[in-house]
Amino acid sequence: MEIIKTKEGSKMTIALEGRLDTTTAPSLDAVVGSELGDVTELVYDFNKLEYVSSAGLRVLLLSQKTMNAKGGTMVIRNVNSDIMEVFEMTGFSSVLTIEEKEE
């Protein structure tokens, strides 16, 4: 998985490419743990993300909790239908702000 970070002031966009799974989730977890210090607006761009496992879901939930604790916002954009189905089956669609990809 490739992680592409863009920061503009207090807004950070993290674009993910590939698969967010047991192997790659620790890399994203490290970014969340170390680089969200002054970020109040977090945007995940899933345009090129193909798959999310339970390990990936855990990192996304951690990101949301981190942003909630500091009064910030988090949105996940460009979610494909397969990943959206995972969010709906796990109940994450009611916890996270998600924008589906227009196909």
PDB file of C-alpha atoms in Angstrom:
ATOM      1  CA  MET A   1       0.000   0.000   0.000  1.00  0.00           C
ATOM      2  CA  GLU A   2       1.156   3.502  -0.753  1.00  0.00           C
ATOM      3  CA  ILE A   3       0.394   6.397   1.631  1.00  0.00           C
ATOM      4  CA  ILE A   4       0.433   9.865   0.074  1.00  0.00           C
ATOM      5  CA  LYS A   5       0.158  12.704   2.594  1.00  0.00           C
ATOM      6  CA  THR A   6      -0.664  16.309   1.756  1.00  0.00           C
ATOM      7  CA  LYS A   7      -0.835  18.965   4.440  1.00  0.00           C
ATOM      8  CA  GLU A   8      -2.236  22.464   4.105  1.00  0.00           C
ATOM      9  CA  GLY A   9      -2.251  24.327   7.412  1.00  0.00           C
ATOM     10  CA  SER A  10      -4.301  22.266   9.867  1.00  0.00           C
ATOM     11  CA  LYS A  11      -5.796  20.049   7.124  1.00  0.00           C
ATOM     12  CA  MET A  12      -4.196  16.741   6.199  1.00  0.00           C
ATOM     13  CA  THR A  13      -5.238  14.565   3.283  1.00  0.00           C
ATOM     14  CA  ILE A  14      -4.072  10.957   3.270  1.00  0.00           C
ATOM     15  CA  ALA A  15      -4.532   9.173  -0.052  1.00  0.00           C
ATOM     16  CA  LEU A  16      -4.231   5.401   0.119  1.00  0.00           C
ATOM     17  CA  GLU A  17      -3.427   3.132  -2.823  1.00  0.00           C
ATOM     18  CA  GLY A  18      -3.665  -0.666  -2.778  1.00  0.00           C
ATOM     19  CA  ARG A  19      -4.821  -2.720   0.212  1.00  0.00           C
ATOM     20  CA  LEU A  20      -5.259  -1.633   3.830  1.00  0.00           C
ATOM     21  CA  ASP A  21      -4.805  -4.952   5.604  1.00  0.00           C
ATOM     22  CA  THR A  22      -2.880  -6.693   8.397  1.00  0.00           C
ATOM     23  CA  THR A  23       0.420  -6.144   6.593  1.00  0.00           C
ATOM     24  CA  THR A  24      -0.045  -2.469   5.725  1.00  0.00           C
ATOM     25  CA  ALA A  25      -2.191  -1.163   8.608  1.00  0.00           C
ATOM     26  CA  PRO A  26       0.819  -0.627  10.936  1.00  0.00           C
ATOM     27  CA  SER A  27       2.267   1.895   8.450  1.00  0.00           C
ATOM     28  CA  LEU A  28      -0.925   3.943   8.522  1.00  0.00           C
ATOM     29  CA  ASP A  29      -1.141   3.530  12.306  1.00  0.00           C
ATOM     30  CA  ALA A  30       2.344   5.083  12.584  1.00  0.00           C
ATOM     31  CA  VAL A  31       1.229   8.096  10.527  1.00  0.00           C
ATOM     32  CA  VAL A  32      -1.885   8.545  12.671  1.00  0.00           C
ATOM     33  CA  GLY A  33       0.163   8.258  15.850  1.00  0.00           C
ATOM     34  CA  SER A  34       2.896  10.691  14.877  1.00  0.00           C
ATOM     35  CA  GLU A  35       1.622  13.223  12.359  1.00  0.00           C
ATOM     36  CA  LEU A  36      -1.816  14.389  13.507  1.00  0.00           C
ATOM     37  CA  GLY A  37      -0.513  16.707  16.244  1.00  0.00           C
ATOM     38  CA  ASP A  38      -1.831  20.026  14.905  1.00  0.00           C
ATOM     39  CA  VAL A  39      -4.303  18.574  12.383  1.00  0.00           C
ATOM     40  CA  THR A  40      -7.950  19.537  12.948  1.00  0.00           C
ATOM     41  CA  GLU A  41      -9.294  18.363   9.589  1.00  0.00           C
ATOM     42  CA  LEU A  42      -8.382  14.875   8.368  1.00  0.00           C
ATOM     43  CA  VAL A  43      -9.414  13.614   4.938  1.00  0.00           C
ATOM     44  CA  TYR A  44      -8.818  10.071   3.736  1.00  0.00           C
ATOM     45  CA  ASP A  45      -8.950   9.655  -0.044  1.00  0.00           C
ATOM     46  CA  PHE A  46      -9.811   6.058  -0.939  1.00  0.00           C
ATOM     47  CA  ASN A  47      -9.935   6.680  -4.712  1.00  0.00           C
ATOM     48  CA  LYS A  48      -7.244   4.040  -5.354  1.00  0.00           C
ATOM     49  CA  LEU A  49      -7.838   1.831  -2.313  1.00  0.00           C
ATOM     50  CA  GLU A  50      -9.003  -1.656  -3.263  1.00  0.00           C
ATOM     51  CA  TYR A  51      -9.571  -3.417   0.065  1.00  0.00           C
ATOM     52  CA  VAL A  52      -9.914  -2.823   3.824  1.00  0.00           C
ATOM     53  CA  SER A  53      -9.497  -5.572   6.452  1.00  0.00           C
ATOM     54  CA  SER A  54     -10.407  -5.511  10.139  1.00  0.00           C
ATOM     55  CA  ALA A  55      -6.876  -4.274  10.910  1.00  0.00           C
ATOM     56  CA  GLY A  56      -7.491  -1.344   8.569  1.00  0.00           C
ATOM     57  CA  LEU A  57     -10.858  -0.645  10.182  1.00  0.00           C
ATOM     58  CA  ARG A  58      -9.137  -0.462  13.569  1.00  0.00           C
ATOM     59  CA  VAL A  59      -6.746   2.241  12.322  1.00  0.00           C
ATOM     60  CA  LEU A  60      -9.640   4.224  10.829  1.00  0.00           C
ATOM     61  CA  LEU A  61     -11.531   4.022  14.129  1.00  0.00           C
ATOM     62  CA  LEU A  62      -8.401   5.162  15.977  1.00  0.00           C
ATOM     63  CA  SER A  63      -8.112   8.093  13.560  1.00  0.00           C
ATOM     64  CA  GLN A  64     -11.720   9.069  14.243  1.00  0.00           C
ATOM     65  CA  LYS A  65     -11.224   8.854  18.021  1.00  0.00           C
ATOM     66  CA  THR A  66      -8.070  10.980  17.756  1.00  0.00           C
ATOM     67  CA  MET A  67      -9.887  13.645  15.764  1.00  0.00           C
ATOM     68  CA  ASN A  68     -12.926  13.562  18.097  1.00  0.00           C
ATOM     69  CA  ALA A  69     -10.681  14.029  21.145  1.00  0.00           C
ATOM     70  CA  LYS A  70      -9.244  17.243  19.703  1.00  0.00           C
ATOM     71  CA  GLY A  71     -12.578  18.550  18.378  1.00  0.00           C
ATOM     72  CA  GLY A  72     -11.506  17.987  14.788  1.00  0.00           C
ATOM     73  CA  THR A  73     -13.223  16.388  11.813  1.00  0.00           C
ATOM     74  CA  MET A  74     -12.527  13.349   9.677  1.00  0.00           C
ATOM     75  CA  VAL A  75     -14.047  12.325   6.358  1.00  0.00           C
ATOM     76  CA  ILE A  76     -13.389   9.367   4.082  1.00  0.00           C
ATOM     77  CA  ARG A  77     -13.869  10.206   0.397  1.00  0.00           C
ATOM     78  CA  ASN A  78     -14.115   8.233  -2.840  1.00  0.00           C
ATOM     79  CA  VAL A  79     -15.102   4.949  -1.205  1.00  0.00           C
ATOM     80  CA  ASN A  80     -15.804   2.179  -3.741  1.00  0.00           C
ATOM     81  CA  SER A  81     -18.845  -0.075  -3.428  1.00  0.00           C
ATOM     82  CA  ASP A  82     -16.902  -3.073  -2.052  1.00  0.00           C
ATOM     83  CA  ILE A  83     -15.354  -1.065   0.783  1.00  0.00           C
ATOM     84  CA  MET A  84     -18.684   0.681   1.420  1.00  0.00           C
ATOM     85  CA  GLU A  85     -20.266  -2.751   1.882  1.00  0.00           C
ATOM     86  CA  VAL A  86     -17.642  -3.561   4.544  1.00  0.00           C
ATOM     87  CA  PHE A  87     -18.397  -0.261   6.317  1.00  0.00           C
ATOM     88  CA  GLU A  88     -22.132  -1.018   6.259  1.00  0.00           C
ATOM     89  CA  MET A  89     -21.784  -4.638   7.457  1.00  0.00           C
ATOM     90  CA  THR A  90     -19.542  -3.629  10.364  1.00  0.00           C
ATOM     91  CA  GLY A  91     -21.635  -0.623  11.387  1.00  0.00           C
ATOM     92  CA  PHE A  92     -18.779   1.767  10.621  1.00  0.00           C
ATOM     93  CA  SER A  93     -21.010   3.648   8.180  1.00  0.00           C
ATOM     94  CA  SER A  94     -22.935   5.036  11.164  1.00  0.00           C
ATOM     95  CA  VAL A  95     -19.750   6.062  13.031  1.00  0.00           C
ATOM     96  CA  LEU A  96     -17.631   7.528  10.223  1.00  0.00           C
ATOM     97  CA  THR A  97     -18.342  10.306   7.719  1.00  0.00           C
ATOM     98  CA  ILE A  98     -18.098   8.557   4.365  1.00  0.00           C
ATOM     99  CA  GLU A  99     -18.531   9.863   0.822  1.00  0.00           C
ATOM    100  CA  GLU A 100     -18.978   7.158  -1.806  1.00  0.00           C
ATOM    101  CA  LYS A 101     -17.179   7.278  -5.138  1.00  0.00           C
ATOM    102  CA  GLU A 102     -19.375   8.209  -8.073  1.00  0.00           C
ATOM    103  CA  GLU A 103     -19.073   5.303 -10.490  1.00  0.00           C
TER     104      GLU A 103
END
